[in-house]
Coordinates of C-alpha atoms in Angstrom, one line a residue:
X636 CA -0.3 0.2 -0.1
X637 CA 1.0 3.5 0.0
X638 CA 0.2 6.7 0.2
X639 CA 0.6 10.2 -1.8
X640 CA 1.8 13.2 0.0
X641 CA 4.2 16.0 -0.7
X642 CA 7.8 15.2 0.9
X643 CA 7.0 17.8 3.2
X644 CA 3.3 16.5 4.6
X645 CA 5.6 12.9 4.1
X646 CA 8.8 14.2 6.7
X647 CA 6.1 15.8 9.3
X648 CA 4.2 12.3 9.5
X649 CA 7.3 10.3 9.4
X650 CA 8.6 12.6 12.4
X651 CA 5.7 12.2 14.8
X652 CA 6.0 8.6 15.1
X653 CA 9.7 8.5 15.8
X654 CA 10.6 7.3 19.2
X655 CA 13.4 6.5 21.5
X656 CA 13.9 4.1 24.1
X657 CA 16.6 3.6 27.3
X658 CA 15.8 2.1 30.3
X659 CA 12.1 1.1 30.0
X660 CA 11.7 4.9 29.3
X661 CA 10.1 5.5 25.6
X662 CA 10.0 8.9 24.2
X663 CA 8.5 10.7 21.4
X664 CA 11.6 11.7 19.6
X665 CA 10.9 15.3 18.0
X666 CA 8.7 16.8 20.0
X667 CA 8.0 19.9 17.9
X668 CA 8.9 21.9 15.2
X669 CA 10.4 25.9 15.2
X670 CA 9.9 27.6 11.9
X671 CA 10.0 31.2 10.5
X672 CA 8.8 30.9 7.0
X673 CA 9.8 32.8 4.2
X674 CA 10.1 31.2 0.1
X675 CA 11.7 28.1 0.3
X676 CA 9.7 26.7 3.1
X677 CA 6.5 28.6 3.6
X678 CA 4.5 26.3 0.4
X679 CA 6.5 23.5 1.3
X680 CA 6.8 22.5 5.6
X681 CA 5.0 25.6 6.4
X682 CA 1.8 23.8 4.1
X683 CA 2.8 20.4 6.0
X684 CA 2.9 21.9 9.7
X685 CA -0.9 23.1 8.9
X686 CA -2.1 20.4 7.2
X687 CA -0.7 18.0 10.3
X688 CA -1.1 20.4 12.7
X689 CA -2.7 17.7 15.1
X690 CA 0.1 15.4 14.8
X691 CA 3.0 17.5 15.3
X692 CA 3.1 20.9 17.5
X693 CA 4.9 24.0 16.1
X694 CA 6.6 27.3 17.4
X695 CA 6.8 30.5 16.0
X696 CA 10.6 31.4 16.7
X697 CA 12.0 35.6 15.7
X698 CA 15.3 34.3 14.7
X699 CA 17.0 31.3 13.3
X700 CA 19.8 30.7 15.4
X701 CA 17.8 31.5 18.7
X702 CA 15.5 28.4 17.4
X703 CA 18.0 26.0 17.3
X704 CA 19.2 27.2 21.0
X705 CA 15.9 26.7 22.1
X706 CA 15.6 23.3 20.6
X707 CA 19.1 22.6 22.5
X708 CA 17.7 23.1 25.7
X709 CA 14.6 21.2 25.3
X710 CA 17.2 18.7 24.3
X711 CA 19.2 19.0 27.3
X712 CA 16.8 19.1 29.4
X713 CA 15.2 15.9 28.0
X714 CA 18.5 13.9 28.5
X715 CA 19.1 13.7 24.8
X716 CA 16.3 11.3 24.4
X717 CA 13.9 13.9 22.9
X718 CA 14.5 17.4 20.4
X719 CA 12.8 19.8 18.3
X720 CA 12.9 20.3 14.3
X721 CA 13.7 23.8 13.0
X722 CA 12.4 24.8 9.4
X723 CA 13.8 28.0 7.6
X724 CA 13.5 30.0 4.4
X725 CA 16.5 29.7 2.0
X726 CA 19.5 32.0 2.0
X727 CA 19.9 34.4 5.2
X728 CA 17.2 31.9 6.8
X729 CA 19.4 28.9 6.3
X730 CA 22.7 30.5 6.7
X731 CA 21.9 31.5 10.7
X732 CA 21.2 28.6 11.6
X733 CA 24.9 27.8 11.5
X734 CA 26.2 28.9 14.9
X735 CA 22.7 26.9 16.6
X736 CA 24.2 24.2 14.6
X737 CA 28.1 24.5 15.9
X738 CA 26.6 24.9 19.3
X739 CA 24.9 21.5 19.1
X740 CA 27.5 19.9 17.9
X741 CA 30.0 20.6 20.3
X742 CA 28.3 19.6 22.7
X743 CA 27.0 16.7 21.8
X744 CA 23.2 17.5 21.8
X745 CA 20.7 16.2 19.1
X746 CA 19.0 18.8 17.0
X747 CA 17.0 18.3 13.5
X748 CA 17.6 20.9 11.4
X749 CA 15.3 21.5 7.8
X750 CA 16.4 24.4 5.7
X751 CA 15.0 25.2 2.6
X752 CA 17.3 25.2 -0.4
X753 CA 16.9 26.4 -4.2
X754 CA 15.2 24.7 -6.5
X755 CA 16.4 21.0 -7.2
X756 CA 15.2 21.6 -11.1
X757 CA 16.2 25.2 -11.8
X758 CA 13.6 26.2 -13.8
X759 CA 14.5 29.8 -12.8
X760 CA 18.4 30.5 -12.4
X761 CA 19.7 32.1 -10.0
X762 CA 16.4 32.9 -7.7
X763 CA 15.9 35.1 -5.0
X764 CA 18.8 34.8 -1.8
X765 CA 20.7 32.0 -4.3
X766 CA 24.6 32.3 -4.2
X767 CA 26.1 31.6 -7.3
X768 CA 29.2 29.8 -7.3
X769 CA 30.5 28.7 -10.8
X770 CA 32.9 26.3 -10.6
X771 CA 30.2 24.5 -8.2
X772 CA 26.5 24.3 -9.9
X773 CA 25.6 22.3 -6.7
X774 CA 26.5 24.3 -4.0
X775 CA 24.3 26.4 -1.7
X776 CA 24.7 28.4 1.2
X777 CA 23.2 25.2 3.0
X778 CA 26.6 24.1 2.5
X779 CA 28.2 26.2 5.3
X780 CA 25.9 23.8 7.0
X781 CA 27.9 21.1 6.5
X782 CA 31.2 21.1 8.9
X783 CA 29.3 21.6 11.9
X784 CA 26.8 18.8 11.0
X785 CA 27.2 15.1 11.9
X786 CA 24.8 14.4 9.3
X787 CA 24.1 16.2 6.4
X788 CA 21.9 15.4 2.9
X789 CA 20.1 17.3 0.2
X790 CA 17.0 16.0 -1.1
X791 CA 16.9 16.1 -3.9
X792 CA 14.3 13.5 -5.6
X793 CA 11.2 12.6 -3.2
X794 CA 12.7 9.1 -3.0
X795 CA 15.7 10.0 -1.4
X796 CA 13.7 10.8 1.9
X797 CA 13.2 7.5 3.2
X798 CA 17.1 6.7 3.1
X799 CA 17.9 10.0 4.8
X800 CA 15.4 10.4 6.7
X801 CA 16.3 7.0 8.7
X802 CA 20.2 7.7 8.5
X803 CA 19.0 11.2 10.7
X804 CA 17.2 9.6 13.0
X805 CA 20.3 7.4 13.7
X806 CA 22.3 10.0 14.3
X807 CA 20.4 11.6 16.3
X808 CA 20.0 9.3 18.7
X809 CA 23.5 7.8 18.9
X810 CA 25.0 8.6 22.4
X811 CA 28.5 9.1 20.6
X812 CA 27.8 10.3 17.3
X813 CA 24.7 12.5 18.0
X814 CA 24.9 16.8 17.2
X815 CA 22.9 18.9 14.5
X816 CA 21.5 17.1 11.6
X817 CA 20.7 18.7 8.5
X818 CA 18.2 17.6 5.9
X819 CA 18.6 20.6 3.3
X820 CA 15.3 20.5 1.3
X821 CA 15.1 22.0 -2.2
X822 CA 12.0 24.5 -2.4
X823 CA 10.6 22.6 -5.1
X824 CA 11.3 19.2 -3.7
X825 CA 9.3 19.8 -0.6
X826 CA 5.9 20.3 -2.5
X827 CA 6.2 17.5 -5.0
X828 CA 4.2 14.7 -4.4
X829 CA 5.3 11.1 -4.6
X830 CA 3.3 7.6 -3.5
X831 CA 5.0 6.5 -0.4
X832 CA 5.2 3.3 1.1
X833 CA 2.9 2.7 4.4
X834 CA 5.5 1.5 6.0
X835 CA 7.7 4.3 6.1
X836 CA 4.9 5.8 8.5
X837 CA 4.8 2.8 10.8
X838 CA 6.0 3.8 14.7
X839 CA 9.2 3.7 14.9
X840 CA 11.8 2.8 18.1
X841 CA 15.4 4.0 18.6
X842 CA 16.7 2.2 21.2
X843 CA 19.5 4.4 23.0
X844 CA 22.3 2.1 23.8
X845 CA 24.3 1.3 27.0
X846 CA 27.3 -0.3 26.1
X847 CA 29.6 -2.1 28.8
X848 CA 33.5 -2.0 29.7
X849 CA 35.6 -4.2 27.6
X850 CA 36.9 -6.8 30.3
X851 CA 40.4 -5.8 29.3
X852 CA 40.2 -2.2 30.3
X853 CA 38.1 -2.8 33.1
X854 CA 40.8 -4.8 34.7
X855 CA 43.0 -2.4 33.7
X856 CA 41.2 0.7 35.4
X857 CA 40.8 -1.3 38.4
X858 CA 44.4 -1.7 38.9
X859 CA 45.1 1.8 38.2
X860 CA 42.6 2.9 40.5
X861 CA 44.1 0.6 43.6
X862 CA 47.4 1.3 42.8
X863 CA 46.5 5.3 43.3
X864 CA 47.3 7.5 46.5
X865 CA 45.8 10.9 45.4
X866 CA 43.1 10.0 42.7
X867 CA 40.8 12.4 41.4
X868 CA 37.6 12.2 39.6
X869 CA 36.4 15.1 36.6
X870 CA 32.8 14.3 35.8
X871 CA 31.8 16.1 33.0
X872 CA 29.1 16.2 30.8
X873 CA 28.6 12.7 29.5
X874 CA 27.7 11.6 33.3
X875 CA 24.5 13.9 32.7
X876 CA 24.0 12.5 29.4
X877 CA 24.4 8.9 31.1
X878 CA 22.2 9.5 33.9
X879 CA 25.0 8.1 35.8
X880 CA 24.7 10.6 38.4
X881 CA 23.3 8.1 41.3
X882 CA 26.1 5.6 40.2
X883 CA 28.7 8.4 40.3
X884 CA 27.6 9.2 43.8
X885 CA 27.7 5.6 44.9
X886 CA 30.9 4.9 43.3
X887 CA 32.5 8.5 45.1
X888 CA 31.0 7.2 48.7
X889 CA 32.3 3.4 48.4
X890 CA 36.2 4.9 47.4
X891 CA 36.1 8.7 48.9
X892 CA 37.5 9.6 46.0
X893 CA 36.9 13.1 45.3
X894 CA 35.3 14.1 42.7
X895 CA 35.6 17.8 40.5
X896 CA 33.4 18.6 38.1
X897 CA 33.6 20.9 34.0
X898 CA 30.9 23.1 33.4
X899 CA 28.9 20.8 31.5
X900 CA 29.5 18.3 34.7
X901 CA 28.2 20.5 37.4
X902 CA 25.6 19.1 39.4
X903 CA 26.9 15.6 38.8
X904 CA 27.1 15.0 43.0
X905 CA 25.1 17.9 45.1
X906 CA 27.1 20.4 46.3
X907 CA 27.1 19.3 50.0
X908 CA 27.8 15.6 49.0
X909 CA 31.4 14.7 50.8
X910 CA 32.7 13.8 47.8
X911 CA 32.2 17.2 45.7
X912 CA 34.7 19.7 45.6
X913 CA 33.8 21.7 42.8
X914 CA 34.3 23.1 39.7
X915 CA 37.8 22.2 38.2
X916 CA 40.2 24.0 36.2
X917 CA 40.5 27.8 34.9
X918 CA 37.2 28.8 36.7
X919 CA 37.5 26.2 39.1
X920 CA 37.6 25.8 43.1
X921 CA 40.6 25.9 44.7
X922 CA 40.1 22.6 46.2
X923 CA 39.9 21.3 43.2
X924 CA 42.4 22.7 41.7
X925 CA 45.0 22.3 44.3
X926 CA 43.6 18.4 44.2
X927 CA 44.5 18.3 40.3
X928 CA 47.6 19.7 41.0
X929 CA 49.0 16.9 43.2
X930 CA 46.6 13.9 41.6
X931 CA 48.7 10.7 41.0
X932 CA 45.5 9.9 39.0
X933 CA 42.8 11.7 37.1
X934 CA 39.8 10.0 36.4
X935 CA 37.9 11.7 33.7
X936 CA 34.2 10.5 33.2
X937 CA 32.6 11.8 30.3
X938 CA 34.9 15.1 29.7
X939 CA 36.9 16.1 26.7
X940 CA 39.0 18.0 28.3
X941 CA 39.1 21.1 27.5
X942 CA 41.8 23.9 27.7
X943 CA 39.1 25.3 30.8
X944 CA 39.5 22.2 32.2
X945 CA 43.3 21.4 31.8
X946 CA 44.4 25.1 32.7
X947 CA 45.9 24.8 29.2
X948 CA 47.9 21.7 29.9
X949 CA 49.4 23.4 33.0
X950 CA 47.3 21.9 35.5
X951 CA 47.7 18.3 36.4
X952 CA 51.6 19.2 38.0
X953 CA 52.4 15.8 39.7
X954 CA 55.0 13.9 37.3
X955 CA 53.4 10.3 37.8
X956 CA 50.1 11.4 37.1
X957 CA 48.1 8.9 34.6
X958 CA 44.7 9.5 33.6
X959 CA 42.2 6.8 33.1
X960 CA 39.4 8.1 30.6
X961 CA 35.9 6.3 31.0
X962 CA 34.1 7.6 28.2
X963 CA 31.3 6.2 25.3
X964 CA 33.3 8.2 22.5
X965 CA 36.7 6.4 21.5
X966 CA 37.9 9.5 20.3
X967 CA 38.0 11.2 24.0
X968 CA 38.8 7.9 25.7
X969 CA 42.8 8.1 24.3
X970 CA 42.8 11.2 25.2
X971 CA 46.3 12.6 27.5
X972 CA 47.3 9.5 26.7
X973 CA 45.0 8.0 29.3
X974 CA 43.9 4.4 29.9
X975 CA 40.9 4.1 27.5
X976 CA 37.6 2.5 29.5
X977 CA 34.8 3.0 26.5
X978 CA 31.8 2.4 28.1
X979 CA 28.4 4.2 29.0
X980 CA 29.3 6.1 32.3
X981 CA 26.8 4.6 34.3
X982 CA 27.1 1.0 33.0
X983 CA 31.1 1.2 33.9
X984 CA 30.8 2.8 37.0
X985 CA 28.4 0.1 38.1
X986 CA 30.8 -2.2 36.9
X987 CA 34.1 -0.6 38.5
X988 CA 32.2 -0.2 42.2
X989 CA 32.1 -4.2 41.9
X990 CA 35.4 -5.1 40.6
X991 CA 37.0 -2.3 43.2
X992 CA 35.5 -4.5 46.4
X993 CA 35.7 -2.1 48.4
X994 CA 39.0 -0.6 47.5
X995 CA 38.7 3.2 49.9
X996 CA 41.3 6.2 49.6
X997 CA 43.1 6.9 52.8
X998 CA 41.9 8.7 55.7
X999 CA 44.3 11.6 55.5
X1000 CA 43.4 12.2 52.0
X1001 CA 39.6 12.3 52.9
X1002 CA 40.2 14.9 55.5
X1003 CA 42.7 17.0 53.8
X1004 CA 40.1 17.7 51.0
X1005 CA 37.3 17.8 53.5
X1006 CA 38.7 20.5 54.9
X1007 CA 39.9 21.9 52.1
X1008 CA 36.4 22.9 51.2
X1009 CA 35.0 24.0 54.4
X1010 CA 37.9 26.6 53.7
X1011 CA 36.3 27.2 50.5
X1012 CA 32.5 27.4 51.1
X1013 CA 33.8 30.1 54.2
X1014 CA 35.0 32.1 51.2
X1015 CA 31.9 31.6 48.8
X1016 CA 29.8 32.9 52.2
X1017 CA 31.7 35.8 52.6
X1018 CA 31.4 36.8 48.5
X1019 CA 27.5 36.2 48.8
X1020 CA 27.0 38.3 51.9
X1021 CA 25.3 41.7 52.2
X1022 CA 25.9 43.2 55.5
X1023 CA 24.4 46.6 53.6
X1024 CA 21.0 45.5 52.4
X1025 CA 20.5 49.2 50.9
X1026 CA 23.6 49.3 48.6
X1027 CA 23.8 48.0 45.1
X1028 CA 24.8 44.5 44.8
X1029 CA 28.3 42.9 43.8
X1030 CA 28.0 40.1 41.3
X1031 CA 28.4 37.4 43.3
X1032 CA 25.6 38.8 45.9
X1033 CA 22.9 38.8 43.0
X1034 CA 24.0 35.1 42.9
X1035 CA 24.0 35.0 46.9
X1036 CA 20.3 36.2 46.9
X1037 CA 19.7 33.6 44.3
X1038 CA 21.3 31.3 46.0
X1039 CA 19.2 31.8 49.0
X1040 CA 16.0 31.7 47.1
X1041 CA 15.9 28.7 44.5
X1042 CA 15.6 24.8 45.7
X1043 CA 16.4 21.7 43.8
X1044 CA 13.5 22.4 41.1
X1045 CA 14.9 25.4 39.7
X1046 CA 17.2 25.1 36.7
X1047 CA 19.7 28.0 35.9
X1048 CA 21.0 28.5 32.6
X1049 CA 24.0 31.0 31.2
X1050 CA 26.8 30.4 28.6
X1051 CA 28.6 33.5 28.1
X1052 CA 30.5 36.4 29.8
X1053 CA 31.8 36.8 33.2
X1054 CA 28.9 35.2 35.1
X1055 CA 30.2 31.1 33.8
X1056 CA 33.4 32.0 36.2
X1057 CA 31.6 32.7 38.9
X1058 CA 28.7 30.1 38.9
X1059 CA 31.2 27.7 38.4
X1060 CA 33.6 28.7 41.1
X1061 CA 30.4 29.3 43.7
X1062 CA 27.3 28.0 42.6
X1063 CA 25.8 25.1 44.6
X1064 CA 23.8 22.7 42.8
X1065 CA 20.9 20.9 44.4
X1066 CA 19.9 18.8 41.7
X1067 CA 21.4 16.9 38.9
X1068 CA 20.0 19.7 36.4
X1069 CA 20.1 22.6 37.7
X1070 CA 23.1 24.1 37.0
X1071 CA 22.4 24.5 32.7
X1072 CA 26.0 25.8 31.6
X1073 CA 26.7 25.7 28.0
X1074 CA 30.6 26.3 27.7
X1075 CA 31.3 24.2 25.0
X1076 CA 30.5 26.8 22.5
X1077 CA 29.9 29.8 25.0
X1078 CA 27.8 31.1 22.8
X1079 CA 26.2 35.2 23.8
X1080 CA 22.7 35.0 23.1
X1081 CA 21.6 31.2 24.0
X1082 CA 20.5 31.8 27.6
X1083 CA 17.1 33.2 26.6
X1084 CA 15.7 30.9 24.3
X1085 CA 17.3 27.8 25.6
X1086 CA 15.2 28.6 29.0
X1087 CA 11.9 28.5 26.5
X1088 CA 13.3 25.2 25.4
X1089 CA 14.1 24.1 29.0
X1090 CA 10.5 25.1 30.3
X1091 CA 8.5 23.4 27.4
X1092 CA 10.7 20.0 28.4
X1093 CA 10.2 20.8 32.1
X1094 CA 6.8 23.1 32.1
X1095 CA 6.7 22.7 35.9
X1096 CA 10.1 23.9 36.7
X1097 CA 11.1 27.6 37.7
X1098 CA 13.6 28.1 35.0
X1099 CA 16.3 31.1 34.9
X1100 CA 18.0 32.9 32.0
X1101 CA 21.1 34.7 33.6
X1102 CA 22.0 37.4 31.2
X1103 CA 24.7 40.1 31.6
X1104 CA 23.8 42.8 29.6
X1105 CA 26.3 42.0 26.6
X1106 CA 24.6 38.8 26.0
X1107 CA 20.9 40.7 26.0
X1108 CA 22.0 42.5 23.6
X1109 CA 22.9 39.7 21.3
X1110 CA 19.6 38.1 21.2
X1111 CA 16.8 39.2 23.5
X1112 CA 14.3 38.6 20.4
X1113 CA 12.9 35.3 21.7
X1114 CA 11.0 37.3 24.8
X1115 CA 8.4 37.5 22.3
X1116 CA 8.0 34.1 21.7
X1117 CA 7.7 33.5 25.4
X1118 CA 5.4 36.4 25.8
X1119 CA 3.1 35.2 22.9
X1120 CA 2.7 31.7 24.0
X1121 CA 2.8 32.4 28.0
X1122 CA 6.6 30.6 28.7
X1123 CA 6.6 31.7 32.2
X1124 CA 10.4 31.9 32.0
X1125 CA 12.6 34.3 34.6
X1126 CA 15.5 36.5 33.0
X1127 CA 18.0 37.7 35.3
X1128 CA 19.3 40.5 33.5
X1129 CA 22.5 42.2 35.3
X1130 CA 23.9 45.2 33.7
X1131 CA 27.2 46.0 34.3
X1132 CA 28.1 48.7 31.3
X1133 CA 29.9 46.3 29.0
X1134 CA 32.2 43.0 28.3
X1135 CA 32.9 42.2 31.8
X1136 CA 34.4 39.0 31.1
X1137 CA 36.4 40.5 28.0
X1138 CA 37.7 43.7 29.7
X1139 CA 39.1 41.6 32.3
X1140 CA 40.7 39.5 30.0
X1141 CA 42.2 42.4 27.7
X1142 CA 43.5 44.2 30.8
X1143 CA 45.3 41.1 31.4
X1144 CA 46.9 40.2 28.4
X1145 CA 47.6 43.7 27.8
X1146 CA 44.7 45.4 26.0
X1147 CA 43.9 47.5 28.6
X1148 CA 39.5 46.7 28.1
X1149 CA 40.2 48.5 24.9
X1150 CA 36.8 47.9 22.9
X1151 CA 34.8 46.5 25.6
X1152 CA 32.8 48.8 28.0
X1153 CA 29.8 50.2 26.9
X1154 CA 30.3 54.0 27.4
X1155 CA 31.0 57.1 25.3
X1156 CA 34.5 57.2 24.4
X1157 CA 37.3 59.3 23.0
X1158 CA 38.9 59.4 20.0
X1159 CA 41.4 56.7 20.9
X1160 CA 39.2 54.4 21.3
X1161 CA 39.4 54.3 25.8
X1162 CA 36.1 54.8 27.5
X1163 CA 35.4 58.3 29.7
X1164 CA 33.3 56.4 32.1
X1165 CA 30.6 57.8 31.6
X1166 CA 27.8 54.7 30.7
X1167 CA 25.3 55.1 27.7
X1168 CA 21.7 56.1 28.3
X1169 CA 20.7 52.7 27.4
X1170 CA 17.5 51.3 29.2
X1171 CA 18.2 47.6 29.0
X1172 CA 15.0 47.0 31.4
X1173 CA 12.9 49.5 29.0
X1174 CA 13.6 46.9 26.2
X1175 CA 12.5 44.0 27.6
X1176 CA 9.5 45.8 29.0
X1177 CA 8.5 46.7 24.9
X1178 CA 8.9 43.7 24.2
X1179 CA 6.2 42.4 26.1
X1180 CA 7.9 40.9 29.5
X1181 CA 7.0 42.0 32.9
X1182 CA 10.4 43.8 34.4
X1183 CA 11.3 44.2 37.8
X1184 CA 13.5 46.6 38.3
X1185 CA 16.2 46.3 41.6
X1186 CA 18.4 49.5 42.7
X1187 CA 19.9 47.7 45.8
X1188 CA 20.2 44.0 47.8
X1189 CA 16.9 44.7 49.5
X1190 CA 15.3 45.5 46.0
X1191 CA 16.7 42.3 44.6
X1192 CA 15.5 40.2 47.1
X1193 CA 11.8 40.7 47.0
X1194 CA 12.1 41.0 43.3
X1195 CA 13.9 37.5 42.3
X1196 CA 11.0 36.4 45.2
X1197 CA 8.3 38.0 43.1
X1198 CA 9.3 36.6 39.7
X1199 CA 9.9 33.6 41.0
X1200 CA 6.2 33.3 41.8
X1201 CA 5.2 34.4 38.6
X1202 CA 3.1 32.6 36.3
X1203 CA 4.2 35.2 33.0
X1204 CA 7.4 35.8 31.5
X1205 CA 9.2 38.1 34.0
X1206 CA 12.4 40.0 34.2
X1207 CA 14.4 41.0 37.2
X1208 CA 17.0 44.0 36.3
X1209 CA 20.0 44.8 38.6
X1210 CA 22.9 47.3 37.8
X1211 CA 25.6 46.1 39.8
X1212 CA 28.7 47.2 40.9
X1213 CA 32.1 46.3 39.1
X1214 CA 35.2 44.9 40.6
X1215 CA 37.2 48.5 40.1
X1216 CA 35.3 49.7 43.2
X1217 CA 34.2 46.8 45.3
X1218 CA 36.6 43.2 46.0
X1219 CA 34.5 41.0 43.6
X1220 CA 34.5 36.9 43.5
X1221 CA 37.7 34.6 44.1
X1222 CA 40.2 34.9 40.8
X1223 CA 40.9 32.5 39.1
X1224 CA 42.9 29.6 40.4
X1225 CA 44.5 28.3 37.4
X1226 CA 45.4 29.3 34.0
X1227 CA 44.3 30.0 30.5
X1228 CA 46.2 30.6 27.6
X1229 CA 45.3 33.5 25.8
X1230 CA 48.4 34.6 23.0
X1231 CA 49.8 37.9 24.1
X1232 CA 51.8 39.9 21.4
X1233 CA 54.7 39.5 21.2
X1234 CA 56.2 42.5 20.6
X1235 CA 54.3 45.3 21.8
X1236 CA 55.7 49.6 22.6
X1237 CA 53.2 49.8 25.3
X1238 CA 54.3 48.6 29.0
X1239 CA 50.7 46.8 30.0
X1240 CA 51.6 44.6 26.8
X1241 CA 55.1 44.2 28.0
X1242 CA 54.4 42.9 31.0
X1243 CA 51.8 40.5 30.1
X1244 CA 54.1 38.9 27.9
X1245 CA 56.4 38.2 30.7
X1246 CA 54.0 37.0 32.7
X1247 CA 52.2 35.1 29.5
X1248 CA 56.0 33.2 29.1
X1249 CA 56.4 32.1 32.5
X1250 CA 52.9 30.3 32.4
X1251 CA 53.6 28.9 29.1
X1252 CA 56.9 27.6 30.2
X1253 CA 55.0 25.2 33.2
X1254 CA 52.6 23.4 29.7
X1255 CA 53.2 19.7 30.3
X1256 CA 52.0 17.3 27.2
X1257 CA 50.5 14.0 28.6
X1258 CA 52.7 11.3 27.2

């Protein structure tokens, strides 16, 4: 039997009956489709989504990149078992997907991209928004999505859709290969009818695998742990993707090995778990970074060992340090010349607990890191405290006010600026998914649309988008979508009049904060100190969001409580004191490599280069 439908109609019907299954949990894979319509998808996928609106929910976006971020937020909150599709027109609508696609692929989060494409039949050549490539007539702007997609295909004939759609689902549900998947859809092919086999629209379940450890690798891992005197676990995002938090807690309690976390892995243990020592690396805690410097075995669980985690190759100083890498991806399992343990995180941790048979680290080591952690938490308390509630808060005091309010059901989302460092060092996660930092790509503009995606995946949760003024100006437009659909996200908008993070970095590398402040500037490009007459709170209000302005710590506490109780999209706006006028958060506890000018006439750059060379000399390749 066959069913006659257009390509677009067939694709929508196919997507509506795809499911994932893991540990007995079955979920619909494509929960909804985001779209902005133009020529290239309005008469194809637009018509198909209208015709099959009972089968496929639709969300209207305002920016194509933001739609991808919303889909990624939904996918992460759904433990990668579900995601959204995103459809765009041809031309700029399609190329606006590239940043979001890169973010999804870097973070191993599934999203399905369905950009319109130029005519396959070429009745008019070129069409509006078509890029002409004289040496390759089969290239369109959608080819910019190839390097940032885990799977890419262009559907030039209706019958191509069947194998391409199946391959797309395979990649989206593969725990190793998942990321952005792109099916480029020429606008004429979208509207073309075809007789589809009925079986194409049957429900299909894609099992998300949990591979166990190879016996030889497991035996080597057990021996390495038994031989270690100062072991340290580094929990990465793979712990969350695997839902291995309980297994990691059991492993840590059984062995008493301390657990540090990357940005993606933070929250793998609650902050008050006895073995949790906080963030590690450039934005890590003093406790975790000192343990990393002296560790003789680093057990990486689901981490990619980015430069922020390794302090650009300078963190792990022990001359005898070795690495044990538990990762589902062999590519990451072999990094730093480590012993690979290629397996699902939860499966392998469970096997390790059994094989270690009661092995525990020394009491003296436990006492050492426990006391260090207590000292660090006292430093955090000091940063959070606000003895004078009627003054303007610092950024750490903003976080302290939020910390005092939320519980384990709240979700915090952030991605870029100075907030990731403060959060990684100081935030105290209360649940496995409270801490949602996108730091693989650190994409400004991610927070607000991602908060919408998270709220769609978990409507019962309070979802906070923590946004600096620089990030807010990148992509506030999805506030309109939240207002239109009644998605009650909370936006905490922190105004410090510039790129605070990059400003500090600029100063540290001899750049003297050039071009990083939102202030009036002089002819030489330096700022005069007077803020620009920009009112971001009024901007958020103009987009339909309820805005609560907080001038003092006392105001902030009241506004945050009011926002948390609100059932409509609500923004809390606060202007903070800067590190120029008050003491800020604890400084970075480890280095990060940002090259400094080798020759310069300005003394700031000369001094920065001298310091840079001292740090570079400590870099080590682990072989």
